[in-house]
Amino acid sequence: EMRNLLRLHAAGIPCPRPIQLRLHILVMEFLGESGTAAPRLKDAGLTPARMRRAYTEVIILLRSMYHKCRLIHADFSEYNLLVHRDEIYVIDVSQSVELDHPRAFDFLREDCKHANDYFRRQSVATLTNKELFDFVVNPGITEDTLDLALNNLMETAATRPIVPTAEE
């Protein structure tokens, strides 16, 4: 987990800053205010408008982990994302895998599905799982074209009916 947090932190991806690893104890930055931990995305009680923005942030996090860190979370869900100071933070990256892992793309497909399922249950217009997967892995999208690509995809998503996924 220390190694993965260091990679995320170095790439500018919001995550708890790792401080020290000694034996098998990892000390990391506390995310919260006045001794109260930042809520998980699931428990944050975001407004509908903020939830829509959160979806965009979350899919950019997936893409950034993939392209900047060459990592796939492998347990990406509303339980492993925190809302701190109005920003989404990634936590619990101990099981994250590198892109050359034999099941990396299977894990990425599951991460995409979990993200989409959660946001659909929140009545947010989402990409299809395939659209999200393709967005994450597409090497042709650059920093210069990211906003345009994302806007085009989200406009397409907004034209489809929102069909909430049953909570598992």
PDB file of C-alpha atoms in Angstrom:
ATOM      1  CA  GLU A   1       0.000   0.000   0.000  1.00  0.00           C
ATOM      2  CA  MET A   2       2.876   2.386   0.791  1.00  0.00           C
ATOM      3  CA  ARG A   3       4.333   1.951  -2.691  1.00  0.00           C
ATOM      4  CA  ASN A   4       0.966   2.530  -4.366  1.00  0.00           C
ATOM      5  CA  LEU A   5       0.154   5.587  -2.230  1.00  0.00           C
ATOM      6  CA  LEU A   6       3.558   7.052  -3.055  1.00  0.00           C
ATOM      7  CA  ARG A   7       2.829   6.600  -6.769  1.00  0.00           C
ATOM      8  CA  LEU A   8      -0.593   8.222  -6.496  1.00  0.00           C
ATOM      9  CA  HIS A   9       0.723  11.076  -4.382  1.00  0.00           C
ATOM     10  CA  ALA A  10       3.627  11.718  -6.797  1.00  0.00           C
ATOM     11  CA  ALA A  11       1.140  11.828  -9.690  1.00  0.00           C
ATOM     12  CA  GLY A  12      -0.997  14.430  -7.917  1.00  0.00           C
ATOM     13  CA  ILE A  13      -3.923  12.055  -7.381  1.00  0.00           C
ATOM     14  CA  PRO A  14      -5.788  12.936  -4.189  1.00  0.00           C
ATOM     15  CA  CYS A  15      -5.001  10.267  -1.593  1.00  0.00           C
ATOM     16  CA  PRO A  16      -3.763  10.188   1.998  1.00  0.00           C
ATOM     17  CA  ARG A  17      -0.102  11.189   2.023  1.00  0.00           C
ATOM     18  CA  PRO A  18       1.969   8.206   3.180  1.00  0.00           C
ATOM     19  CA  ILE A  19       4.265   9.228   6.034  1.00  0.00           C
ATOM     20  CA  GLN A  20       6.143   6.167   7.218  1.00  0.00           C
ATOM     21  CA  LEU A  21       6.184   2.389   6.992  1.00  0.00           C
ATOM     22  CA  ARG A  22       7.804   0.535   9.840  1.00  0.00           C
ATOM     23  CA  LEU A  23       7.575  -3.237  10.053  1.00  0.00           C
ATOM     24  CA  HIS A  24       4.012  -3.714   8.809  1.00  0.00           C
ATOM     25  CA  ILE A  25       2.536  -0.490  10.148  1.00  0.00           C
ATOM     26  CA  LEU A  26       1.714   2.255   7.653  1.00  0.00           C
ATOM     27  CA  VAL A  27       1.320   5.792   8.955  1.00  0.00           C
ATOM     28  CA  MET A  28      -0.491   8.133   6.607  1.00  0.00           C
ATOM     29  CA  GLU A  29      -2.078  11.552   6.605  1.00  0.00           C
ATOM     30  CA  PHE A  30      -5.399  11.873   8.438  1.00  0.00           C
ATOM     31  CA  LEU A  31      -8.202  13.048   6.165  1.00  0.00           C
ATOM     32  CA  GLY A  32     -10.842  14.852   8.165  1.00  0.00           C
ATOM     33  CA  GLU A  33     -11.595  17.870  10.280  1.00  0.00           C
ATOM     34  CA  SER A  34     -11.257  18.368  14.054  1.00  0.00           C
ATOM     35  CA  GLY A  35     -10.628  14.679  14.677  1.00  0.00           C
ATOM     36  CA  THR A  36     -13.603  13.508  12.608  1.00  0.00           C
ATOM     37  CA  ALA A  37     -12.686  11.343   9.644  1.00  0.00           C
ATOM     38  CA  ALA A  38     -13.736  12.425   6.155  1.00  0.00           C
ATOM     39  CA  PRO A  39     -16.831  10.506   5.055  1.00  0.00           C
ATOM     40  CA  ARG A  40     -16.787   7.776   2.445  1.00  0.00           C
ATOM     41  CA  LEU A  41     -18.447   8.828  -0.793  1.00  0.00           C
ATOM     42  CA  LYS A  42     -21.291   6.491   0.127  1.00  0.00           C
ATOM     43  CA  ASP A  43     -21.945   8.426   3.341  1.00  0.00           C
ATOM     44  CA  ALA A  44     -21.131  11.976   2.237  1.00  0.00           C
ATOM     45  CA  GLY A  45     -24.716  13.060   1.501  1.00  0.00           C
ATOM     46  CA  LEU A  46     -23.784  15.028  -1.601  1.00  0.00           C
ATOM     47  CA  THR A  47     -26.392  17.125  -3.380  1.00  0.00           C
ATOM     48  CA  PRO A  48     -27.520  15.895  -6.812  1.00  0.00           C
ATOM     49  CA  ALA A  49     -25.439  18.584  -8.549  1.00  0.00           C
ATOM     50  CA  ARG A  50     -22.348  17.712  -6.484  1.00  0.00           C
ATOM     51  CA  MET A  51     -22.957  14.002  -7.145  1.00  0.00           C
ATOM     52  CA  ARG A  52     -22.853  14.658 -10.902  1.00  0.00           C
ATOM     53  CA  ARG A  53     -19.538  16.500 -10.505  1.00  0.00           C
ATOM     54  CA  ALA A  54     -18.265  13.679  -8.299  1.00  0.00           C
ATOM     55  CA  TYR A  55     -18.934  11.186 -11.094  1.00  0.00           C
ATOM     56  CA  THR A  56     -16.733  13.192 -13.450  1.00  0.00           C
ATOM     57  CA  GLU A  57     -14.002  13.398 -10.796  1.00  0.00           C
ATOM     58  CA  VAL A  58     -14.212   9.666 -10.146  1.00  0.00           C
ATOM     59  CA  ILE A  59     -13.829   8.663 -13.778  1.00  0.00           C
ATOM     60  CA  ILE A  60     -10.877  11.028 -14.127  1.00  0.00           C
ATOM     61  CA  LEU A  61      -9.347   9.377 -11.039  1.00  0.00           C
ATOM     62  CA  LEU A  62      -9.663   5.965 -12.703  1.00  0.00           C
ATOM     63  CA  ARG A  63      -8.030   7.330 -15.848  1.00  0.00           C
ATOM     64  CA  SER A  64      -5.253   9.102 -13.947  1.00  0.00           C
ATOM     65  CA  MET A  65      -4.400   5.997 -11.938  1.00  0.00           C
ATOM     66  CA  TYR A  66      -4.188   4.060 -15.190  1.00  0.00           C
ATOM     67  CA  HIS A  67      -2.137   6.532 -17.238  1.00  0.00           C
ATOM     68  CA  LYS A  68      -0.068   8.377 -14.638  1.00  0.00           C
ATOM     69  CA  CYS A  69       0.573   5.542 -12.188  1.00  0.00           C
ATOM     70  CA  ARG A  70       0.054   2.500 -14.405  1.00  0.00           C
ATOM     71  CA  LEU A  71      -2.183   1.107 -11.662  1.00  0.00           C
ATOM     72  CA  ILE A  72      -5.676  -0.322 -11.474  1.00  0.00           C
ATOM     73  CA  HIS A  73      -7.351   0.010  -8.093  1.00  0.00           C
ATOM     74  CA  ALA A  74      -9.013  -3.440  -8.173  1.00  0.00           C
ATOM     75  CA  ASP A  75     -11.517  -2.524  -5.433  1.00  0.00           C
ATOM     76  CA  PHE A  76     -12.769   0.848  -6.637  1.00  0.00           C
ATOM     77  CA  SER A  77     -16.124   1.733  -5.115  1.00  0.00           C
ATOM     78  CA  GLU A  78     -17.989   4.283  -3.034  1.00  0.00           C
ATOM     79  CA  TYR A  79     -16.462   2.598   0.026  1.00  0.00           C
ATOM     80  CA  ASN A  80     -12.877   3.364  -1.027  1.00  0.00           C
ATOM     81  CA  LEU A  81     -13.385   6.997  -1.949  1.00  0.00           C
ATOM     82  CA  LEU A  82     -13.515   9.765   0.646  1.00  0.00           C
ATOM     83  CA  VAL A  83     -14.911  13.282   0.340  1.00  0.00           C
ATOM     84  CA  HIS A  84     -12.529  15.713   2.016  1.00  0.00           C
ATOM     85  CA  ARG A  85     -12.652  19.484   1.577  1.00  0.00           C
ATOM     86  CA  ASP A  86     -15.037  19.003  -1.360  1.00  0.00           C
ATOM     87  CA  GLU A  87     -12.585  16.753  -3.221  1.00  0.00           C
ATOM     88  CA  ILE A  88     -12.696  13.010  -3.877  1.00  0.00           C
ATOM     89  CA  TYR A  89      -9.765  11.048  -2.408  1.00  0.00           C
ATOM     90  CA  VAL A  90      -8.740   7.481  -3.257  1.00  0.00           C
ATOM     91  CA  ILE A  91      -8.026   5.136  -0.353  1.00  0.00           C
ATOM     92  CA  ASP A  92      -7.275   1.441   0.195  1.00  0.00           C
ATOM     93  CA  VAL A  93      -4.848   0.833  -2.628  1.00  0.00           C
ATOM     94  CA  SER A  94      -3.150  -2.193  -1.069  1.00  0.00           C
ATOM     95  CA  GLN A  95      -4.668  -4.563  -3.658  1.00  0.00           C
ATOM     96  CA  SER A  96      -4.028  -2.303  -6.659  1.00  0.00           C
ATOM     97  CA  VAL A  97      -2.272  -4.011  -9.550  1.00  0.00           C
ATOM     98  CA  GLU A  98       0.051  -2.866 -12.294  1.00  0.00           C
ATOM     99  CA  LEU A  99      -1.084  -2.926 -15.905  1.00  0.00           C
ATOM    100  CA  ASP A 100       0.926  -6.041 -16.693  1.00  0.00           C
ATOM    101  CA  HIS A 101      -0.948  -8.117 -14.103  1.00  0.00           C
ATOM    102  CA  PRO A 102      -2.709 -11.035 -15.863  1.00  0.00           C
ATOM    103  CA  ARG A 103      -6.125  -9.916 -14.576  1.00  0.00           C
ATOM    104  CA  ALA A 104      -5.563  -6.149 -14.783  1.00  0.00           C
ATOM    105  CA  PHE A 105      -8.249  -5.519 -17.400  1.00  0.00           C
ATOM    106  CA  ASP A 106     -10.737  -7.769 -15.588  1.00  0.00           C
ATOM    107  CA  PHE A 107     -10.177  -5.685 -12.452  1.00  0.00           C
ATOM    108  CA  LEU A 108     -10.555  -2.465 -14.433  1.00  0.00           C
ATOM    109  CA  ARG A 109     -13.854  -3.671 -15.910  1.00  0.00           C
ATOM    110  CA  GLU A 110     -15.105  -4.396 -12.388  1.00  0.00           C
ATOM    111  CA  ASP A 111     -13.915  -0.975 -11.158  1.00  0.00           C
ATOM    112  CA  CYS A 112     -15.806   0.697 -14.018  1.00  0.00           C
ATOM    113  CA  LYS A 113     -18.926  -1.340 -13.269  1.00  0.00           C
ATOM    114  CA  HIS A 114     -18.831  -0.528  -9.542  1.00  0.00           C
ATOM    115  CA  ALA A 115     -18.396   3.192 -10.174  1.00  0.00           C
ATOM    116  CA  ASN A 116     -21.206   3.274 -12.732  1.00  0.00           C
ATOM    117  CA  ASP A 117     -23.558   1.164 -10.603  1.00  0.00           C
ATOM    118  CA  TYR A 118     -23.122   3.446  -7.596  1.00  0.00           C
ATOM    119  CA  PHE A 119     -23.708   6.654  -9.525  1.00  0.00           C
ATOM    120  CA  ARG A 120     -26.710   5.199 -11.376  1.00  0.00           C
ATOM    121  CA  ARG A 121     -28.258   4.388  -7.994  1.00  0.00           C
ATOM    122  CA  GLN A 122     -27.770   8.094  -7.209  1.00  0.00           C
ATOM    123  CA  SER A 123     -29.685   9.006 -10.409  1.00  0.00           C
ATOM    124  CA  VAL A 124     -26.590  10.306 -12.183  1.00  0.00           C
ATOM    125  CA  ALA A 125     -26.350   9.894 -15.965  1.00  0.00           C
ATOM    126  CA  THR A 126     -23.356   7.623 -16.501  1.00  0.00           C
ATOM    127  CA  LEU A 127     -21.369   6.243 -19.362  1.00  0.00           C
ATOM    128  CA  THR A 128     -21.905   2.616 -20.269  1.00  0.00           C
ATOM    129  CA  ASN A 129     -19.359   0.299 -18.668  1.00  0.00           C
ATOM    130  CA  LYS A 130     -17.697  -0.128 -22.071  1.00  0.00           C
ATOM    131  CA  GLU A 131     -17.596   3.642 -22.684  1.00  0.00           C
ATOM    132  CA  LEU A 132     -16.005   4.171 -19.291  1.00  0.00           C
ATOM    133  CA  PHE A 133     -13.471   1.382 -19.813  1.00  0.00           C
ATOM    134  CA  ASP A 134     -12.577   2.774 -23.257  1.00  0.00           C
ATOM    135  CA  PHE A 135     -12.260   6.304 -21.826  1.00  0.00           C
ATOM    136  CA  VAL A 136      -9.901   5.086 -19.121  1.00  0.00           C
ATOM    137  CA  VAL A 137      -7.572   3.145 -21.443  1.00  0.00           C
ATOM    138  CA  ASN A 138      -7.683   5.400 -24.534  1.00  0.00           C
ATOM    139  CA  PRO A 139      -4.105   6.567 -25.210  1.00  0.00           C
ATOM    140  CA  GLY A 140      -5.332   9.068 -27.814  1.00  0.00           C
ATOM    141  CA  ILE A 141      -6.900  11.331 -25.207  1.00  0.00           C
ATOM    142  CA  THR A 142      -4.307  13.849 -24.054  1.00  0.00           C
ATOM    143  CA  GLU A 143      -4.365  16.496 -21.347  1.00  0.00           C
ATOM    144  CA  ASP A 144      -5.273  18.967 -24.113  1.00  0.00           C
ATOM    145  CA  THR A 145      -8.227  16.913 -25.371  1.00  0.00           C
ATOM    146  CA  LEU A 146      -9.428  15.442 -22.048  1.00  0.00           C
ATOM    147  CA  ASP A 147     -12.120  18.044 -21.359  1.00  0.00           C
ATOM    148  CA  LEU A 148     -13.547  17.832 -24.874  1.00  0.00           C
ATOM    149  CA  ALA A 149     -13.586  14.024 -24.852  1.00  0.00           C
ATOM    150  CA  LEU A 150     -15.208  13.949 -21.422  1.00  0.00           C
ATOM    151  CA  ASN A 151     -17.802  16.582 -22.349  1.00  0.00           C
ATOM    152  CA  ASN A 152     -18.754  14.671 -25.504  1.00  0.00           C
ATOM    153  CA  LEU A 153     -19.138  11.435 -23.563  1.00  0.00           C
ATOM    154  CA  MET A 154     -21.172  13.058 -20.797  1.00  0.00           C
ATOM    155  CA  GLU A 155     -23.470  14.741 -23.339  1.00  0.00           C
ATOM    156  CA  THR A 156     -24.121  11.321 -24.844  1.00  0.00           C
ATOM    157  CA  ALA A 157     -24.761   9.833 -21.393  1.00  0.00           C
ATOM    158  CA  ALA A 158     -27.240  12.624 -20.601  1.00  0.00           C
ATOM    159  CA  THR A 159     -29.394  11.642 -23.598  1.00  0.00           C
ATOM    160  CA  ARG A 160     -30.025   8.139 -22.243  1.00  0.00           C
ATOM    161  CA  PRO A 161     -32.530   7.234 -19.551  1.00  0.00           C
ATOM    162  CA  ILE A 162     -31.020   6.567 -16.143  1.00  0.00           C
ATOM    163  CA  VAL A 163     -31.704   2.990 -15.178  1.00  0.00           C
ATOM    164  CA  PRO A 164     -30.575   2.522 -11.574  1.00  0.00           C
ATOM    165  CA  THR A 165     -28.736  -0.701 -10.826  1.00  0.00           C
ATOM    166  CA  ALA A 166     -29.973  -2.712  -7.853  1.00  0.00           C
ATOM    167  CA  GLU A 167     -27.706  -2.404  -4.831  1.00  0.00           C
ATOM    168  CA  GLU A 168     -25.750  -5.553  -4.183  1.00  0.00           C
TER     169      GLU A 168
END
